[in-house]
Amino acid sequence: GQNIDQPTEMTATEGAIVQINCTYQTSGFNGLFWYQQHAGEAPTFLSYNVLDGLEEKGRFSSFLSRSKGYSYLLLKELQMKDSASYLCAVRDEDYQLIWGAGTKLIIKP
Amino acid sequence: DAGVIQSPRHEVTEMGQEVTLRCKPISGHDYLFWYRQTMMRGLELLIYFNNNVPIDDSGMPEDRFSAKMPNASFSTLKIQPSEPRDSAVYFCASSPTTTGNWFEQFFGPGTRLTVL
């Protein structure tokens, strides 16, 4: 079966760095997405990885290792507004998006 | 750019009633997706369309659910009859077809459905 695993919840301090991990087992691989979802709002696109390595976009970076079926989202200089759920999604061989359950990130002052 | 538009934003209905959710995708986007999100099951893909044609409806829970896309700018998701377990947030998303075969999905604000 297809499976994506993320921690359910994480807590971090304002100004710090946090890494949210995602491991996946899917039938084929055609890219991995990270989305941010604030409570009561729609998911919004953060990043996309299809090749191994690190993609940096401002305070956010996303890493992919296809051989390990592993990705992480790195958030630096955390701000209170970063409190949200972070969803990992993998596109399989049929170009279907398989979604993780999301990681709820709580930022404390 | 108006983004993906969904209506209604909130719907409260009684068990057994018909519910129709509406979506207007971003102009020019070829793909339209309907999702359901609950605390227990997370985000689930129900069905998606490409150029108004349903491609995969394997996520539709049962025959009570149906979706249509009569034209490129409008889609509906209908539940008839509705049941309390259908209570969830229903998202519509759209995406373009781009070169390189990757695309992000743009989500609408969602419809929060409560079935009593």
PDB file of C-alpha atoms in Angstrom:
ATOM      1  CA  GLY A   1       0.000   0.000   0.000  1.00  0.00           C
ATOM      2  CA  GLN A   2       0.923   3.641  -0.172  1.00  0.00           C
ATOM      3  CA  ASN A   3       1.952   5.352   3.004  1.00  0.00           C
ATOM      4  CA  ILE A   4       3.269   8.698   4.144  1.00  0.00           C
ATOM      5  CA  ASP A   5       4.422   9.208   7.722  1.00  0.00           C
ATOM      6  CA  GLN A   6       4.864  12.490   9.537  1.00  0.00           C
ATOM      7  CA  PRO A   7       4.954  13.311  13.243  1.00  0.00           C
ATOM      8  CA  THR A   8       1.547  14.298  14.508  1.00  0.00           C
ATOM      9  CA  GLU A   9       2.666  17.331  16.468  1.00  0.00           C
ATOM     10  CA  MET A  10       5.820  19.298  17.203  1.00  0.00           C
ATOM     11  CA  THR A  11       6.574  22.236  19.461  1.00  0.00           C
ATOM     12  CA  ALA A  12       9.304  24.826  18.931  1.00  0.00           C
ATOM     13  CA  THR A  13      10.326  28.210  20.255  1.00  0.00           C
ATOM     14  CA  GLU A  14      10.048  31.522  18.440  1.00  0.00           C
ATOM     15  CA  GLY A  15      13.332  32.363  16.724  1.00  0.00           C
ATOM     16  CA  ALA A  16      14.539  28.765  16.714  1.00  0.00           C
ATOM     17  CA  ILE A  17      14.860  26.172  13.938  1.00  0.00           C
ATOM     18  CA  VAL A  18      12.612  23.158  13.469  1.00  0.00           C
ATOM     19  CA  GLN A  19      12.818  20.181  11.122  1.00  0.00           C
ATOM     20  CA  ILE A  20       9.675  18.285  10.126  1.00  0.00           C
ATOM     21  CA  ASN A  21      10.342  14.840   8.700  1.00  0.00           C
ATOM     22  CA  CYS A  22       8.354  12.892   6.150  1.00  0.00           C
ATOM     23  CA  THR A  23       8.929   9.299   5.060  1.00  0.00           C
ATOM     24  CA  TYR A  24       7.040   7.694   2.235  1.00  0.00           C
ATOM     25  CA  GLN A  25       6.384   4.378   0.539  1.00  0.00           C
ATOM     26  CA  THR A  26       4.557   4.847  -2.725  1.00  0.00           C
ATOM     27  CA  SER A  27       4.135   3.090  -6.027  1.00  0.00           C
ATOM     28  CA  GLY A  28       6.548   5.181  -8.024  1.00  0.00           C
ATOM     29  CA  PHE A  29       7.659   8.731  -7.373  1.00  0.00           C
ATOM     30  CA  ASN A  30       7.068  11.893  -9.364  1.00  0.00           C
ATOM     31  CA  GLY A  31       7.798  14.589  -6.859  1.00  0.00           C
ATOM     32  CA  LEU A  32       7.171  15.582  -3.266  1.00  0.00           C
ATOM     33  CA  PHE A  33       5.255  18.635  -2.091  1.00  0.00           C
ATOM     34  CA  TRP A  34       5.035  20.479   1.194  1.00  0.00           C
ATOM     35  CA  TYR A  35       1.948  22.508   1.995  1.00  0.00           C
ATOM     36  CA  GLN A  36       1.164  24.787   4.927  1.00  0.00           C
ATOM     37  CA  GLN A  37      -2.309  24.906   6.415  1.00  0.00           C
ATOM     38  CA  HIS A  38      -3.333  27.385   9.087  1.00  0.00           C
ATOM     39  CA  ALA A  39      -6.240  26.384  11.291  1.00  0.00           C
ATOM     40  CA  GLY A  40      -9.529  26.907   9.512  1.00  0.00           C
ATOM     41  CA  GLU A  41      -7.875  27.760   6.220  1.00  0.00           C
ATOM     42  CA  ALA A  42      -6.969  25.991   2.993  1.00  0.00           C
ATOM     43  CA  PRO A  43      -3.577  24.391   2.347  1.00  0.00           C
ATOM     44  CA  THR A  44      -1.110  26.604   0.502  1.00  0.00           C
ATOM     45  CA  PHE A  45       1.886  25.424  -1.494  1.00  0.00           C
ATOM     46  CA  LEU A  46       5.324  25.762   0.109  1.00  0.00           C
ATOM     47  CA  SER A  47       7.805  23.687  -1.871  1.00  0.00           C
ATOM     48  CA  TYR A  48       8.391  20.981  -4.433  1.00  0.00           C
ATOM     49  CA  ASN A  49      11.265  18.488  -4.717  1.00  0.00           C
ATOM     50  CA  VAL A  50      11.767  15.960  -7.475  1.00  0.00           C
ATOM     51  CA  LEU A  51      15.564  15.581  -7.396  1.00  0.00           C
ATOM     52  CA  ASP A  52      17.714  14.719  -4.404  1.00  0.00           C
ATOM     53  CA  GLY A  53      19.032  17.623  -2.430  1.00  0.00           C
ATOM     54  CA  LEU A  54      18.015  20.800  -0.738  1.00  0.00           C
ATOM     55  CA  GLU A  55      15.689  23.465  -2.093  1.00  0.00           C
ATOM     56  CA  GLU A  56      15.856  26.764  -0.250  1.00  0.00           C
ATOM     57  CA  LYS A  57      13.200  29.428  -0.274  1.00  0.00           C
ATOM     58  CA  GLY A  58      13.747  32.167   2.255  1.00  0.00           C
ATOM     59  CA  ARG A  59      13.294  30.884   5.797  1.00  0.00           C
ATOM     60  CA  PHE A  60      11.998  27.547   4.496  1.00  0.00           C
ATOM     61  CA  SER A  61      14.048  24.723   2.974  1.00  0.00           C
ATOM     62  CA  SER A  62      13.010  21.281   1.824  1.00  0.00           C
ATOM     63  CA  PHE A  63      15.260  18.276   1.410  1.00  0.00           C
ATOM     64  CA  LEU A  64      14.700  15.052  -0.509  1.00  0.00           C
ATOM     65  CA  SER A  65      16.424  11.656  -0.572  1.00  0.00           C
ATOM     66  CA  ARG A  66      14.660   9.409  -3.055  1.00  0.00           C
ATOM     67  CA  SER A  67      16.760   6.345  -2.186  1.00  0.00           C
ATOM     68  CA  LYS A  68      15.682   6.643   1.433  1.00  0.00           C
ATOM     69  CA  GLY A  69      12.095   7.671   0.759  1.00  0.00           C
ATOM     70  CA  TYR A  70      12.678  10.648   3.006  1.00  0.00           C
ATOM     71  CA  SER A  71      12.126  14.378   3.035  1.00  0.00           C
ATOM     72  CA  TYR A  72      12.251  17.127   5.584  1.00  0.00           C
ATOM     73  CA  LEU A  73      11.017  20.679   5.812  1.00  0.00           C
ATOM     74  CA  LEU A  74      13.320  23.043   7.676  1.00  0.00           C
ATOM     75  CA  LEU A  75      11.936  26.247   9.111  1.00  0.00           C
ATOM     76  CA  LYS A  76      14.417  28.839  10.374  1.00  0.00           C
ATOM     77  CA  GLU A  77      13.942  31.947  12.508  1.00  0.00           C
ATOM     78  CA  LEU A  78      10.548  30.722  13.589  1.00  0.00           C
ATOM     79  CA  GLN A  79       7.776  33.259  13.904  1.00  0.00           C
ATOM     80  CA  MET A  80       4.461  32.919  15.709  1.00  0.00           C
ATOM     81  CA  LYS A  81       2.689  32.999  12.346  1.00  0.00           C
ATOM     82  CA  ASP A  82       4.453  29.731  11.440  1.00  0.00           C
ATOM     83  CA  SER A  83       2.100  27.914  13.811  1.00  0.00           C
ATOM     84  CA  ALA A  84       0.192  25.712  11.397  1.00  0.00           C
ATOM     85  CA  SER A  85      -0.068  22.197  10.070  1.00  0.00           C
ATOM     86  CA  TYR A  86       2.484  21.106   7.492  1.00  0.00           C
ATOM     87  CA  LEU A  87       1.373  18.520   4.961  1.00  0.00           C
ATOM     88  CA  CYS A  88       3.723  16.281   3.012  1.00  0.00           C
ATOM     89  CA  ALA A  89       2.371  14.905  -0.265  1.00  0.00           C
ATOM     90  CA  VAL A  90       3.971  12.560  -2.799  1.00  0.00           C
ATOM     91  CA  ARG A  91       2.980  12.167  -6.413  1.00  0.00           C
ATOM     92  CA  ASP A  92       2.988   8.511  -7.380  1.00  0.00           C
ATOM     93  CA  GLU A  93       3.545   6.739 -10.700  1.00  0.00           C
ATOM     94  CA  ASP A  94       0.023   7.663 -11.815  1.00  0.00           C
ATOM     95  CA  TYR A  95       0.641  11.308 -10.906  1.00  0.00           C
ATOM     96  CA  GLN A  96      -1.812  10.985  -8.027  1.00  0.00           C
ATOM     97  CA  LEU A  97      -1.012  13.041  -4.940  1.00  0.00           C
ATOM     98  CA  ILE A  98      -0.811  10.906  -1.806  1.00  0.00           C
ATOM     99  CA  TRP A  99      -1.182  13.077   1.288  1.00  0.00           C
ATOM    100  CA  GLY A 100       0.287  12.652   4.736  1.00  0.00           C
ATOM    101  CA  ALA A 101      -1.861  13.377   7.775  1.00  0.00           C
ATOM    102  CA  GLY A 102       0.094  16.541   8.504  1.00  0.00           C
ATOM    103  CA  THR A 103       2.263  17.781  11.348  1.00  0.00           C
ATOM    104  CA  LYS A 104       0.809  20.372  13.683  1.00  0.00           C
ATOM    105  CA  LEU A 105       3.559  22.822  14.603  1.00  0.00           C
ATOM    106  CA  ILE A 106       3.105  24.844  17.773  1.00  0.00           C
ATOM    107  CA  ILE A 107       5.347  27.871  18.245  1.00  0.00           C
ATOM    108  CA  LYS A 108       5.878  29.144  21.775  1.00  0.00           C
ATOM    109  CA  PRO A 109       7.183  32.606  22.654  1.00  0.00           C
TER     110      PRO A 109
ATOM    111  CA  ASP B   1      -6.695  36.945  -9.612  1.00  0.00           C
ATOM    112  CA  ALA B   2      -9.746  35.695  -7.720  1.00  0.00           C
ATOM    113  CA  GLY B   3      -8.351  32.282  -6.850  1.00  0.00           C
ATOM    114  CA  VAL B   4     -10.513  29.194  -6.478  1.00  0.00           C
ATOM    115  CA  ILE B   5     -14.011  30.120  -5.355  1.00  0.00           C
ATOM    116  CA  GLN B   6     -16.226  27.807  -3.349  1.00  0.00           C
ATOM    117  CA  SER B   7     -19.765  28.177  -2.121  1.00  0.00           C
ATOM    118  CA  PRO B   8     -21.277  27.987   0.336  1.00  0.00           C
ATOM    119  CA  ARG B   9     -18.564  28.519   2.945  1.00  0.00           C
ATOM    120  CA  HIS B  10     -20.661  26.878   5.622  1.00  0.00           C
ATOM    121  CA  GLU B  11     -23.559  24.474   5.298  1.00  0.00           C
ATOM    122  CA  VAL B  12     -25.638  22.969   8.071  1.00  0.00           C
ATOM    123  CA  THR B  13     -28.228  20.440   7.052  1.00  0.00           C
ATOM    124  CA  GLU B  14     -30.209  17.567   8.423  1.00  0.00           C
ATOM    125  CA  MET B  15     -29.573  13.934   7.741  1.00  0.00           C
ATOM    126  CA  GLY B  16     -31.259  12.779   4.556  1.00  0.00           C
ATOM    127  CA  GLN B  17     -31.158  16.139   2.824  1.00  0.00           C
ATOM    128  CA  GLU B  18     -29.397  16.783  -0.467  1.00  0.00           C
ATOM    129  CA  VAL B  19     -26.288  18.947  -0.325  1.00  0.00           C
ATOM    130  CA  THR B  20     -24.656  20.641  -3.312  1.00  0.00           C
ATOM    131  CA  LEU B  21     -21.216  22.196  -3.067  1.00  0.00           C
ATOM    132  CA  ARG B  22     -19.965  24.484  -5.800  1.00  0.00           C
ATOM    133  CA  CYS B  23     -16.559  25.375  -7.145  1.00  0.00           C
ATOM    134  CA  LYS B  24     -15.159  27.797  -9.671  1.00  0.00           C
ATOM    135  CA  PRO B  25     -11.544  26.985 -10.544  1.00  0.00           C
ATOM    136  CA  ILE B  26      -8.882  29.476 -11.522  1.00  0.00           C
ATOM    137  CA  SER B  27      -9.345  30.475 -15.133  1.00  0.00           C
ATOM    138  CA  GLY B  28      -7.075  28.538 -17.459  1.00  0.00           C
ATOM    139  CA  HIS B  29      -6.465  25.641 -15.087  1.00  0.00           C
ATOM    140  CA  ASP B  30      -6.984  22.244 -16.675  1.00  0.00           C
ATOM    141  CA  TYR B  31      -7.305  20.169 -13.512  1.00  0.00           C
ATOM    142  CA  LEU B  32      -9.922  20.317 -10.786  1.00  0.00           C
ATOM    143  CA  PHE B  33      -9.847  18.298  -7.579  1.00  0.00           C
ATOM    144  CA  TRP B  34     -12.386  17.679  -4.834  1.00  0.00           C
ATOM    145  CA  TYR B  35     -11.036  16.817  -1.382  1.00  0.00           C
ATOM    146  CA  ARG B  36     -12.561  16.047   1.987  1.00  0.00           C
ATOM    147  CA  GLN B  37     -10.715  16.793   5.220  1.00  0.00           C
ATOM    148  CA  THR B  38     -11.504  15.500   8.705  1.00  0.00           C
ATOM    149  CA  MET B  39      -9.476  15.250  11.877  1.00  0.00           C
ATOM    150  CA  MET B  40      -9.663  11.472  11.774  1.00  0.00           C
ATOM    151  CA  ARG B  41      -8.772  10.845   8.135  1.00  0.00           C
ATOM    152  CA  GLY B  42      -6.872  13.952   7.093  1.00  0.00           C
ATOM    153  CA  LEU B  43      -7.061  15.147   3.496  1.00  0.00           C
ATOM    154  CA  GLU B  44      -8.677  12.667   1.111  1.00  0.00           C
ATOM    155  CA  LEU B  45      -8.944  13.030  -2.647  1.00  0.00           C
ATOM    156  CA  LEU B  46     -12.493  12.296  -3.758  1.00  0.00           C
ATOM    157  CA  ILE B  47     -12.346  12.875  -7.511  1.00  0.00           C
ATOM    158  CA  TYR B  48     -10.469  14.894 -10.082  1.00  0.00           C
ATOM    159  CA  PHE B  49     -11.188  16.205 -13.553  1.00  0.00           C
ATOM    160  CA  ASN B  50      -8.943  17.021 -16.477  1.00  0.00           C
ATOM    161  CA  ASN B  51     -10.438  19.322 -19.089  1.00  0.00           C
ATOM    162  CA  ASN B  52     -13.894  18.767 -17.576  1.00  0.00           C
ATOM    163  CA  VAL B  53     -13.638  14.978 -17.822  1.00  0.00           C
ATOM    164  CA  PRO B  54     -13.637  12.882 -14.629  1.00  0.00           C
ATOM    165  CA  ILE B  55     -10.366  10.978 -14.540  1.00  0.00           C
ATOM    166  CA  ASP B  56     -10.404   9.167 -11.215  1.00  0.00           C
ATOM    167  CA  ASP B  57     -13.356   8.903  -8.867  1.00  0.00           C
ATOM    168  CA  SER B  58     -11.993   6.012  -6.821  1.00  0.00           C
ATOM    169  CA  GLY B  59     -11.958   8.214  -3.745  1.00  0.00           C
ATOM    170  CA  MET B  60     -15.689   8.869  -3.824  1.00  0.00           C
ATOM    171  CA  PRO B  61     -16.930   7.099  -0.699  1.00  0.00           C
ATOM    172  CA  GLU B  62     -20.149   5.686  -2.093  1.00  0.00           C
ATOM    173  CA  ASP B  63     -22.984   6.196  -4.527  1.00  0.00           C
ATOM    174  CA  ARG B  64     -24.435   8.970  -2.428  1.00  0.00           C
ATOM    175  CA  PHE B  65     -21.630  11.179  -3.734  1.00  0.00           C
ATOM    176  CA  SER B  66     -21.543  12.508  -7.273  1.00  0.00           C
ATOM    177  CA  ALA B  67     -19.547  15.223  -9.015  1.00  0.00           C
ATOM    178  CA  LYS B  68     -19.968  17.033 -12.283  1.00  0.00           C
ATOM    179  CA  MET B  69     -18.035  19.543 -14.286  1.00  0.00           C
ATOM    180  CA  PRO B  70     -20.316  20.851 -17.054  1.00  0.00           C
ATOM    181  CA  ASN B  71     -17.779  23.441 -18.221  1.00  0.00           C
ATOM    182  CA  ALA B  72     -14.283  24.688 -17.522  1.00  0.00           C
ATOM    183  CA  SER B  73     -15.406  27.234 -14.968  1.00  0.00           C
ATOM    184  CA  PHE B  74     -17.799  25.297 -12.767  1.00  0.00           C
ATOM    185  CA  SER B  75     -18.014  22.051 -10.829  1.00  0.00           C
ATOM    186  CA  THR B  76     -20.419  20.621  -8.273  1.00  0.00           C
ATOM    187  CA  LEU B  77     -20.150  17.941  -5.628  1.00  0.00           C
ATOM    188  CA  LYS B  78     -23.486  16.525  -4.549  1.00  0.00           C
ATOM    189  CA  ILE B  79     -24.333  14.339  -1.580  1.00  0.00           C
ATOM    190  CA  GLN B  80     -27.742  12.712  -1.624  1.00  0.00           C
ATOM    191  CA  PRO B  81     -28.853  11.692   0.942  1.00  0.00           C
ATOM    192  CA  SER B  82     -26.460  13.260   3.419  1.00  0.00           C
ATOM    193  CA  GLU B  83     -25.436  11.511   6.646  1.00  0.00           C
ATOM    194  CA  PRO B  84     -23.788  12.798   9.836  1.00  0.00           C
ATOM    195  CA  ARG B  85     -20.535  11.025   8.925  1.00  0.00           C
ATOM    196  CA  ASP B  86     -20.292  13.267   5.846  1.00  0.00           C
ATOM    197  CA  SER B  87     -19.557  16.209   8.142  1.00  0.00           C
ATOM    198  CA  ALA B  88     -16.176  17.571   7.069  1.00  0.00           C
ATOM    199  CA  VAL B  89     -14.486  20.414   5.253  1.00  0.00           C
ATOM    200  CA  TYR B  90     -14.684  19.957   1.502  1.00  0.00           C
ATOM    201  CA  PHE B  91     -11.977  21.620  -0.549  1.00  0.00           C
ATOM    202  CA  CYS B  92     -11.880  22.248  -4.245  1.00  0.00           C
ATOM    203  CA  ALA B  93      -8.465  22.768  -5.843  1.00  0.00           C
ATOM    204  CA  SER B  94      -7.285  23.499  -9.353  1.00  0.00           C
ATOM    205  CA  SER B  95      -3.979  23.353 -11.134  1.00  0.00           C
ATOM    206  CA  PRO B  96      -2.573  24.181 -14.537  1.00  0.00           C
ATOM    207  CA  THR B  97      -0.790  21.853 -16.848  1.00  0.00           C
ATOM    208  CA  THR B  98       2.755  23.121 -17.167  1.00  0.00           C
ATOM    209  CA  THR B  99       5.765  21.949 -19.012  1.00  0.00           C
ATOM    210  CA  GLY B 100       7.988  19.643 -17.026  1.00  0.00           C
ATOM    211  CA  ASN B 101       4.898  17.849 -15.811  1.00  0.00           C
ATOM    212  CA  TRP B 102       4.776  19.330 -12.365  1.00  0.00           C
ATOM    213  CA  PHE B 103       2.159  21.592 -10.945  1.00  0.00           C
ATOM    214  CA  GLU B 104       1.017  22.875  -7.617  1.00  0.00           C
ATOM    215  CA  GLN B 105      -2.595  22.750  -6.580  1.00  0.00           C
ATOM    216  CA  PHE B 106      -4.375  25.932  -5.579  1.00  0.00           C
ATOM    217  CA  PHE B 107      -7.019  25.346  -2.952  1.00  0.00           C
ATOM    218  CA  GLY B 108     -10.276  27.147  -2.432  1.00  0.00           C
ATOM    219  CA  PRO B 109     -11.311  28.291   1.058  1.00  0.00           C
ATOM    220  CA  GLY B 110     -13.374  25.161   1.631  1.00  0.00           C
ATOM    221  CA  THR B 111     -16.965  24.424   2.568  1.00  0.00           C
ATOM    222  CA  ARG B 112     -17.528  23.356   6.156  1.00  0.00           C
ATOM    223  CA  LEU B 113     -20.404  20.873   6.069  1.00  0.00           C
ATOM    224  CA  THR B 114     -22.267  19.828   9.177  1.00  0.00           C
ATOM    225  CA  VAL B 115     -24.929  17.147   8.876  1.00  0.00           C
ATOM    226  CA  LEU B 116     -27.128  16.872  11.948  1.00  0.00           C
TER     227      LEU B 116
END
